[in-house]
Short mmCIF file of C-alpha atoms and ligand atoms in Angstrom, two decimals:
data_model
loop_
_atom_site.label_atom_id
_atom_site.label_comp_id
_atom_site.label_asym_id
_atom_site.label_seq_id
_atom_site.Cartn_x
_atom_site.Cartn_y
_atom_site.Cartn_z
CA MET A 95 0.00 0.00 0.00
CA ASN A 96 1.46 3.30 -1.11
CA ILE A 97 0.15 6.25 0.91
CA GLN A 98 1.64 9.56 -0.21
CA ASN A 99 1.75 12.86 1.66
CA GLN A 100 1.09 16.47 0.61
CA ILE A 101 -0.29 15.60 -2.82
CA GLN A 102 -1.57 18.26 -5.21
CA LEU A 103 -5.10 17.44 -6.40
CA LYS A 104 -5.29 20.12 -9.13
CA PRO A 105 -5.02 17.54 -11.96
CA PHE A 106 -7.69 15.39 -10.29
CA ASN A 107 -10.51 17.95 -10.02
CA THR A 108 -12.04 19.32 -13.23
CA LEU A 109 -12.49 22.82 -11.78
CA SER A 110 -8.68 22.84 -11.48
CA LEU A 111 -8.66 24.15 -7.92
CA ASP A 112 -5.33 24.17 -6.13
CA VAL A 113 -5.82 21.60 -3.37
CA THR A 114 -3.23 19.84 -1.21
CA ALA A 115 -4.19 16.56 0.45
CA SER A 116 -2.30 15.53 3.58
CA HIS A 117 -2.67 11.81 2.69
CA TYR A 118 -3.42 10.24 -0.67
CA ILE A 119 -3.64 6.77 -2.17
CA LYS A 120 -4.64 5.44 -5.54
CA VAL A 121 -6.75 2.29 -5.15
CA GLN A 122 -6.87 -0.34 -7.90
CA SER A 123 -8.42 -3.30 -6.09
CA ASN A 124 -10.95 -4.20 -3.41
CA GLU A 125 -8.11 -5.50 -1.20
CA VAL A 126 -6.17 -2.23 -1.25
CA LEU A 127 -9.39 -0.32 -0.61
CA VAL A 128 -9.90 -2.22 2.65
CA GLU A 129 -6.24 -1.71 3.65
CA ALA A 130 -6.58 2.03 3.00
CA LEU A 131 -9.78 2.31 5.03
CA ASN A 132 -8.10 0.45 7.89
CA TYR A 133 -5.12 2.77 7.72
CA ALA A 134 -7.43 5.78 7.99
CA LYS A 135 -9.14 4.25 11.01
CA GLN A 136 -5.86 3.48 12.78
CA HIS A 137 -4.58 7.01 12.15
CA ALA A 138 -7.88 8.73 13.02
CA LEU A 139 -8.16 10.26 9.54
CA ASN A 140 -11.36 11.08 7.73
CA VAL A 141 -11.71 9.51 4.29
CA LEU A 142 -12.51 11.44 1.12
CA ILE A 143 -13.40 9.27 -1.87
CA LEU A 144 -12.15 10.84 -5.09
CA SER A 145 -13.49 9.62 -8.42
CA GLY A 146 -13.25 11.78 -11.59
CA GLY A 147 -13.35 14.99 -9.53
CA SER A 148 -15.97 16.43 -11.88
CA ASN A 149 -18.57 17.21 -9.26
CA MET A 150 -16.54 18.43 -6.27
CA LEU A 151 -15.66 21.73 -4.63
CA LEU A 152 -12.51 21.34 -2.56
CA PRO A 153 -10.73 23.74 -0.15
CA GLU A 154 -7.02 24.56 -0.49
CA GLN A 155 -5.87 22.20 2.27
CA ILE A 156 -7.44 18.88 3.17
CA HIS A 157 -6.38 16.93 6.23
CA ALA A 158 -7.76 13.47 5.41
CA LEU A 159 -6.94 10.33 3.49
CA VAL A 160 -7.97 10.91 -0.11
CA ILE A 161 -8.78 7.56 -1.70
CA HIS A 162 -8.57 7.89 -5.47
CA MET A 163 -10.68 5.13 -6.99
CA ASP A 164 -8.96 3.49 -9.95
CA ILE A 165 -10.47 0.00 -10.18
CA GLN A 166 -10.47 -0.99 -13.86
CA GLY A 167 -12.06 -3.78 -15.88
CA ILE A 168 -15.15 -4.63 -17.90
CA GLU A 169 -16.59 -8.15 -17.85
CA TYR A 170 -19.69 -9.76 -19.26
CA LEU A 171 -21.86 -11.53 -16.70
CA THR A 172 -25.11 -12.84 -18.20
CA GLU A 173 -27.34 -12.37 -21.20
CA ASP A 174 -30.85 -13.12 -22.36
CA GLU A 175 -32.76 -12.50 -25.56
CA HIS A 176 -33.03 -8.74 -24.98
CA SER A 177 -30.10 -7.70 -22.83
CA LYS A 178 -26.60 -8.28 -21.51
CA THR A 179 -25.28 -7.52 -18.04
CA ILE A 180 -21.78 -6.14 -17.65
CA ARG A 181 -19.70 -5.47 -14.54
CA VAL A 182 -17.56 -2.35 -14.80
CA GLY A 183 -14.81 -1.12 -12.46
CA ALA A 184 -15.48 2.21 -10.73
CA GLY A 185 -12.31 3.71 -12.20
CA GLN A 186 -13.25 3.29 -15.88
CA ILE A 187 -13.68 6.61 -17.70
CA TRP A 188 -17.42 7.12 -18.27
CA HIS A 189 -17.28 8.46 -21.83
CA ASP A 190 -14.86 5.76 -23.01
CA PHE A 191 -17.17 3.15 -21.51
CA VAL A 192 -20.20 4.62 -23.37
CA LEU A 193 -18.24 4.54 -26.66
CA TRP A 194 -17.25 0.95 -25.95
CA THR A 195 -20.89 -0.12 -25.34
CA THR A 196 -21.90 1.36 -28.70
CA SER A 197 -19.04 -0.40 -30.46
CA GLN A 198 -20.26 -3.66 -28.89
CA HIS A 199 -23.84 -3.01 -30.12
CA LEU A 200 -25.14 -2.53 -26.61
CA TYR A 201 -27.72 0.17 -26.22
CA GLY A 202 -29.15 2.58 -23.67
CA LEU A 203 -26.29 4.85 -22.66
CA GLN A 204 -25.79 6.75 -25.93
CA ASN A 205 -27.65 9.87 -24.66
CA LEU A 206 -25.12 10.04 -21.83
CA ALA A 207 -22.03 10.31 -24.05
CA LEU A 208 -19.34 12.86 -23.16
CA ILE A 209 -20.40 13.31 -19.54
CA PRO A 210 -17.14 13.84 -17.63
CA GLY A 211 -16.17 11.58 -14.75
CA LEU A 212 -15.78 7.90 -13.97
CA VAL A 213 -18.21 4.97 -13.94
CA GLY A 214 -18.16 4.67 -10.13
CA ALA A 215 -19.61 8.14 -9.70
CA SER A 216 -22.40 7.67 -12.24
CA PRO A 217 -24.96 6.19 -9.80
CA VAL A 218 -24.19 8.71 -7.04
CA GLN A 219 -26.03 11.62 -8.56
CA ASN A 220 -27.82 9.41 -11.12
CA ILE A 221 -26.20 11.23 -14.03
CA GLY A 222 -28.67 12.23 -16.71
CA ALA A 223 -28.85 14.03 -20.02
CA TYR A 224 -31.09 14.27 -23.08
CA GLY A 225 -33.98 12.37 -21.53
CA VAL A 226 -32.05 9.43 -20.04
CA GLU A 227 -30.84 8.80 -16.49
CA VAL A 228 -28.20 6.17 -15.80
CA GLY A 229 -30.34 4.50 -13.10
CA GLU A 230 -32.59 3.14 -15.86
CA PHE A 231 -29.71 0.93 -17.06
CA ILE A 232 -28.15 -0.07 -13.75
CA GLU A 233 -28.95 -3.52 -12.42
CA SER A 234 -26.98 -3.17 -9.21
CA VAL A 235 -24.09 -1.37 -7.55
CA GLN A 236 -21.28 -3.19 -5.75
CA VAL A 237 -20.01 -1.36 -2.70
CA TYR A 238 -17.89 -1.61 0.38
CA ASP A 239 -20.21 -0.82 3.27
CA ARG A 240 -18.13 1.10 5.82
CA GLN A 241 -20.83 0.79 8.46
CA LEU A 242 -21.11 -3.02 8.28
CA GLU A 243 -17.45 -3.39 7.22
CA LYS A 244 -18.16 -5.72 4.32
CA PHE A 245 -18.65 -5.77 0.57
CA SER A 246 -22.22 -5.92 -0.62
CA THR A 247 -24.51 -5.47 -3.61
CA ILE A 248 -27.29 -2.91 -3.76
CA PHE A 249 -29.95 -3.54 -6.38
CA ALA A 250 -31.26 -0.62 -8.43
CA LYS A 251 -34.68 -0.77 -6.80
CA ASP A 252 -33.01 -0.02 -3.45
CA CYS A 253 -30.85 2.83 -4.81
CA ASP A 254 -33.77 5.30 -4.76
CA PHE A 255 -32.77 6.84 -8.09
CA SER A 256 -34.46 10.12 -8.98
CA TYR A 257 -33.39 13.42 -10.62
CA ARG A 258 -29.71 13.95 -9.65
CA HIS A 259 -30.25 11.78 -6.58
CA SER A 260 -29.67 8.31 -5.05
CA ILE A 261 -29.10 6.75 -1.62
CA PHE A 262 -25.37 7.31 -2.19
CA LYS A 263 -26.02 11.05 -1.94
CA ASP A 264 -28.08 10.67 1.26
CA ASP A 265 -25.45 8.63 3.03
CA PRO A 266 -22.16 9.72 1.43
CA ASN A 267 -19.81 8.34 4.06
CA ARG A 268 -21.25 4.86 4.20
CA PHE A 269 -20.70 3.26 0.79
CA VAL A 270 -17.64 3.14 -1.44
CA ILE A 271 -18.68 2.09 -4.94
CA THR A 272 -16.25 -0.45 -6.42
CA HIS A 273 -18.17 -1.72 -9.48
CA VAL A 274 -21.38 -0.96 -11.33
CA ILE A 275 -23.44 -3.65 -13.04
CA PHE A 276 -25.26 -2.40 -16.12
CA LYS A 277 -28.09 -4.09 -17.99
CA LEU A 278 -27.92 -2.92 -21.60
CA LEU A 279 -30.17 -3.65 -24.54
CA LYS A 280 -29.23 -5.77 -27.54
CA HIS A 281 -31.67 -3.89 -29.77
CA ALA A 282 -31.62 -0.10 -29.83
CA ASP A 283 -34.69 1.70 -28.48
CA LEU A 284 -33.70 5.31 -29.17
CA MET A 285 -34.76 8.01 -26.73
CA LEU A 286 -35.22 11.12 -28.87
CA ASN A 287 -37.77 13.11 -26.89
CA TYR A 288 -35.48 15.75 -25.42
CA GLY A 289 -35.51 19.23 -26.99
CA ASP A 290 -34.41 19.17 -30.61
CA LEU A 291 -32.56 15.85 -30.42
CA LYS A 292 -34.99 14.18 -32.84
CA GLN A 293 -34.33 16.91 -35.38
CA ALA A 294 -30.56 16.59 -34.91
CA VAL A 295 -30.70 12.82 -35.44
CA GLY A 296 -32.86 13.23 -38.56
CA ASP A 297 -33.51 10.22 -40.78
CA GLU A 298 -30.46 8.24 -39.68
CA GLN A 299 -32.09 6.82 -36.55
CA THR A 300 -29.28 4.61 -35.30
CA ALA A 301 -27.66 4.47 -31.86
CA GLU A 302 -24.33 5.41 -33.46
CA ASN A 303 -25.80 8.57 -34.97
CA LEU A 304 -27.68 9.41 -31.76
CA GLN A 305 -24.39 9.20 -29.83
CA LYS A 306 -22.67 11.37 -32.45
CA GLN A 307 -25.39 14.03 -32.26
CA VAL A 308 -25.33 14.10 -28.46
CA ILE A 309 -21.56 14.60 -28.58
CA GLU A 310 -21.95 17.42 -31.10
CA ILE A 311 -24.69 19.17 -29.10
CA ARG A 312 -22.64 18.97 -25.91
CA GLN A 313 -19.50 20.20 -27.65
CA SER A 314 -21.41 23.14 -29.13
CA LYS A 315 -22.44 24.55 -25.76
CA LEU A 316 -20.60 22.87 -22.90
CA PRO A 317 -16.98 23.87 -22.23
CA ASP A 318 -14.23 21.24 -22.30
CA PRO A 319 -12.81 21.13 -18.74
CA LYS A 320 -9.27 20.94 -20.17
CA GLU A 321 -9.76 24.33 -21.79
CA TYR A 322 -12.23 25.92 -19.35
CA PRO A 323 -12.12 24.13 -15.98
CA ASN A 324 -15.70 23.43 -14.82
CA VAL A 325 -17.93 20.89 -13.11
CA GLY A 326 -20.75 20.70 -15.69
CA SER A 327 -24.08 22.14 -14.60
CA PHE A 328 -23.29 24.13 -11.50
CA PHE A 329 -26.89 24.31 -10.26
CA LYS A 330 -29.76 21.84 -10.29
CA ASN A 331 -32.82 22.74 -12.28
CA PRO A 332 -35.16 23.79 -9.44
CA ILE A 333 -38.56 22.18 -8.96
CA ILE A 334 -41.00 24.84 -7.80
CA THR A 335 -44.67 24.77 -6.82
CA GLU A 336 -47.36 25.18 -9.46
CA GLN A 337 -48.52 28.36 -7.69
CA LEU A 338 -45.08 29.97 -7.94
CA TYR A 339 -44.81 28.91 -11.57
CA ASP A 340 -48.25 30.40 -12.41
CA HIS A 341 -47.23 33.61 -10.71
CA LEU A 342 -43.89 33.84 -12.57
CA ALA A 343 -45.50 32.93 -15.90
CA LEU A 344 -47.63 36.10 -15.69
CA THR A 345 -44.43 38.13 -16.08
CA PHE A 346 -42.15 35.62 -17.87
CA SER A 347 -44.35 33.83 -20.38
CA ASN A 348 -41.38 32.15 -22.14
CA LEU A 349 -39.91 30.60 -18.95
CA PRO A 350 -38.79 27.03 -19.94
CA HIS A 351 -40.74 24.68 -17.66
CA TYR A 352 -41.35 20.96 -17.37
CA PRO A 353 -44.35 19.81 -15.25
CA GLN A 354 -43.30 16.85 -13.08
CA ALA A 355 -45.24 13.60 -12.76
CA LYS A 356 -44.98 13.76 -8.96
CA GLY A 357 -46.17 17.38 -8.85
CA GLY A 358 -44.32 20.68 -9.09
CA VAL A 359 -42.71 22.26 -12.13
CA LYS A 360 -39.05 21.95 -13.11
CA ILE A 361 -37.55 25.23 -14.32
CA ALA A 362 -34.39 25.71 -16.44
CA ALA A 363 -31.77 27.17 -14.08
CA GLY A 364 -29.65 28.16 -17.12
CA TRP A 365 -32.49 30.39 -18.32
CA LEU A 366 -32.91 32.01 -14.88
CA ILE A 367 -29.17 32.74 -14.71
CA ASP A 368 -29.12 33.99 -18.30
CA GLN A 369 -32.08 36.33 -17.63
CA SER A 370 -30.34 37.60 -14.50
CA GLY A 371 -27.50 38.89 -16.67
CA TRP A 372 -24.91 36.28 -15.76
CA LYS A 373 -24.38 34.53 -19.09
CA GLY A 374 -20.77 35.28 -20.02
CA LYS A 375 -20.32 37.42 -16.90
CA GLN A 376 -17.37 37.06 -14.50
CA LEU A 377 -16.66 38.12 -10.95
CA GLY A 378 -12.87 38.10 -10.72
CA MET A 379 -11.49 34.83 -12.07
CA VAL A 380 -14.78 32.92 -12.00
CA GLY A 381 -17.79 33.34 -14.26
CA MET A 382 -20.74 31.71 -15.97
CA PHE A 383 -19.94 30.32 -19.44
CA HIS A 384 -20.93 32.46 -22.43
CA LYS A 385 -22.61 29.61 -24.33
CA GLN A 386 -24.43 27.95 -21.38
CA ALA A 387 -25.11 30.07 -18.31
CA LEU A 388 -25.55 26.99 -16.09
CA VAL A 389 -21.83 26.17 -16.20
CA LEU A 390 -19.42 27.95 -13.85
CA VAL A 391 -15.85 28.29 -15.15
CA ASN A 392 -12.54 28.87 -13.39
CA TYR A 393 -10.86 31.22 -15.89
CA ASP A 394 -7.55 31.53 -14.04
CA LYS A 395 -6.21 30.29 -10.71
CA ALA A 396 -9.32 30.58 -8.59
CA THR A 397 -9.63 29.06 -5.14
CA LEU A 398 -12.81 27.77 -3.53
CA VAL A 399 -13.31 31.22 -1.94
CA ASP A 400 -13.40 32.84 -5.40
CA VAL A 401 -15.79 30.19 -6.69
CA GLN A 402 -18.09 30.76 -3.72
CA ALA A 403 -18.08 34.53 -4.22
CA THR A 404 -19.32 34.06 -7.79
CA TYR A 405 -21.97 31.46 -7.17
CA HIS A 406 -23.32 33.30 -4.13
CA ALA A 407 -23.64 36.42 -6.31
CA VAL A 408 -25.50 34.38 -8.97
CA GLN A 409 -27.81 32.90 -6.33
CA HIS A 410 -28.46 36.37 -4.94
CA ASP A 411 -29.35 37.90 -8.31
CA VAL A 412 -31.59 35.00 -9.37
CA TYR A 413 -33.37 35.13 -6.00
CA GLN A 414 -33.94 38.88 -6.28
CA LYS A 415 -35.49 38.52 -9.70
CA PHE A 416 -37.41 35.24 -9.47
CA ASN A 417 -37.73 34.42 -5.76
CA ILE A 418 -36.03 31.04 -6.41
CA LEU A 419 -32.94 29.90 -4.49
CA LEU A 420 -30.73 27.84 -6.81
CA GLU A 421 -29.14 24.76 -5.26
CA PRO A 422 -25.55 23.97 -6.32
CA GLU A 423 -25.07 20.53 -7.86
CA PRO A 424 -21.42 19.78 -6.91
CA VAL A 425 -20.56 18.47 -3.48
CA LEU A 426 -18.78 20.87 -1.11
CA PHE A 427 -16.03 19.57 1.22
CA ASN A 428 -14.42 21.09 4.32
CA GLU A 429 -10.76 21.02 5.40
CA SER A 430 -11.28 17.78 7.30
CA GLY A 431 -12.39 16.07 4.10
CA LEU A 432 -16.04 15.95 5.11
CA ILE A 433 -19.05 17.01 3.08
CA ARG A 434 -20.53 20.30 4.22
CA SER A 435 -23.81 21.98 3.42
CA HIS A 436 -23.92 24.80 0.88
CA LEU A 437 -26.23 26.64 3.28
CA GLU A 438 -23.76 26.97 6.20
N1 LIG B 786 -31.16 28.18 -21.48
C1 LIG B 786 -31.02 29.54 -21.64
N2 LIG B 786 -29.79 30.11 -21.44
C2 LIG B 786 -28.71 29.38 -21.09
C3 LIG B 786 -28.85 27.99 -20.90
C4 LIG B 786 -30.09 27.41 -21.10
O1 LIG B 786 -31.98 30.25 -21.94
O2 LIG B 786 -27.63 29.96 -20.94
C5 LIG B 786 -32.46 27.55 -21.73
C6 LIG B 786 -32.42 26.73 -23.02
O3 LIG B 786 -32.72 27.53 -24.13
C7 LIG B 786 -33.50 25.70 -22.78
C8 LIG B 786 -33.42 25.46 -21.29
O4 LIG B 786 -32.75 26.59 -20.73
O5 LIG B 786 -34.77 26.20 -23.09
C9 LIG B 786 -32.72 24.17 -20.93
O6 LIG B 786 -31.39 24.20 -21.45
P1 LIG B 786 -30.61 22.85 -21.91
O7 LIG B 786 -31.47 22.03 -22.78
O8 LIG B 786 -29.28 23.28 -22.38
O9 LIG B 786 -30.48 21.99 -20.62
P2 LIG B 786 -30.21 22.37 -19.10
O10 LIG B 786 -31.48 22.29 -18.33
O11 LIG B 786 -29.49 23.66 -19.07
C10 LIG B 786 -29.79 19.89 -18.34
C11 LIG B 786 -28.79 19.18 -17.50
C12 LIG B 786 -27.48 18.95 -18.28
C13 LIG B 786 -27.82 18.12 -19.50
C14 LIG B 786 -28.88 18.85 -20.33
C15 LIG B 786 -29.39 18.01 -21.47
C16 LIG B 786 -29.24 19.78 -15.19
C17 LIG B 786 -28.84 20.59 -14.01
N3 LIG B 786 -28.51 19.93 -16.29
O12 LIG B 786 -29.24 21.18 -18.64
O13 LIG B 786 -26.60 18.22 -17.46
O14 LIG B 786 -26.68 17.89 -20.31
O15 LIG B 786 -30.06 19.14 -19.50
O16 LIG B 786 -30.16 16.96 -20.94
O17 LIG B 786 -30.20 19.02 -15.10
C18 LIG B 786 -24.70 18.33 -15.99
O18 LIG B 786 -25.44 17.89 -15.10
O19 LIG B 786 -23.49 18.59 -15.77
C19 LIG B 786 -25.28 18.60 -17.31
C20 LIG B 786 -24.57 19.21 -18.26
#
């Protein structure tokens, strides 16, 4: 086991924040994961699980053991007439895995192409885009349960998947995801209902073309983290009451809105931010991207304090105009490596 000290995490978080971790280990197997967790216990260190770093806000110094998940491997498990199940290591790069499924004629994940991050993080916030959420194609999630101190399997029905949510978000310190088991279709059933996706796909209604169009749409408006460090959508699309929506619609008749099956109305946060004057606007080194106002970008060498100054200002302006408090999507950590609330 190779625990390193004073490690710079800038290359491992897509917002490119300067972050030094007191203790760090890269984990490539279940065995080393258990050794690392035991080490943390013996040395009274908190544990911070690092995956692709594409949904995290980290302070400059972290006193904790950062466990960087790097378990690789893809293996076929079972198949029936309609589907195949595959077990994938948490450390596989998400986008590469999606491309691989398409090349193997396995269908379902094409709408989720080009999402940054690793496979192990995909169930945590139930990543979703263009009308598909990953939970629909997950059979189960293999975890190490830190409370019961054993490996176990959690079936999708017990993961409580919903919009940007799962049990892994509710109880972030309990489970370490080691593998995800996907159930993918042998025959494509294209999901083309989102926005103008159907138009983009046109007559060539194949999974390969759908994947290509999704990649093109994302590239046309979402910044590449290598060029413009970011964490994807910075805020969740808020779900507001029907009464508030009816009230807002009197003034803003073109407000993009999506009535929800379980009640309430989902509103496009990007539109709210755009209308509040923040599209392409910066406060110091941090601003909202000029092609998609929902994405916060670190334009220079910002620290967490700079990032917070900008997103608090965005929240303030949106609240003043629309009476809606936007909730950040990325997870915020404190100097002890623990998750803290955005509301503190
Ligand atoms: N809009 C604006 N101005 C903007 C951005 C958006 O007016 O600057 C309007 C658009 O015109 C559209 C509406 O807002 O009417 C929705 O925009 P879009 O279709 O781009 O999607 P989104 O709601 O901004 C969500 C996800 C994305 C996902 C896309 C496509 C959330 C928080 N974000 O964005 O997810 O790729 O839909 O499904 O749900 C991510 O989570 O990192 C992410 C990129």
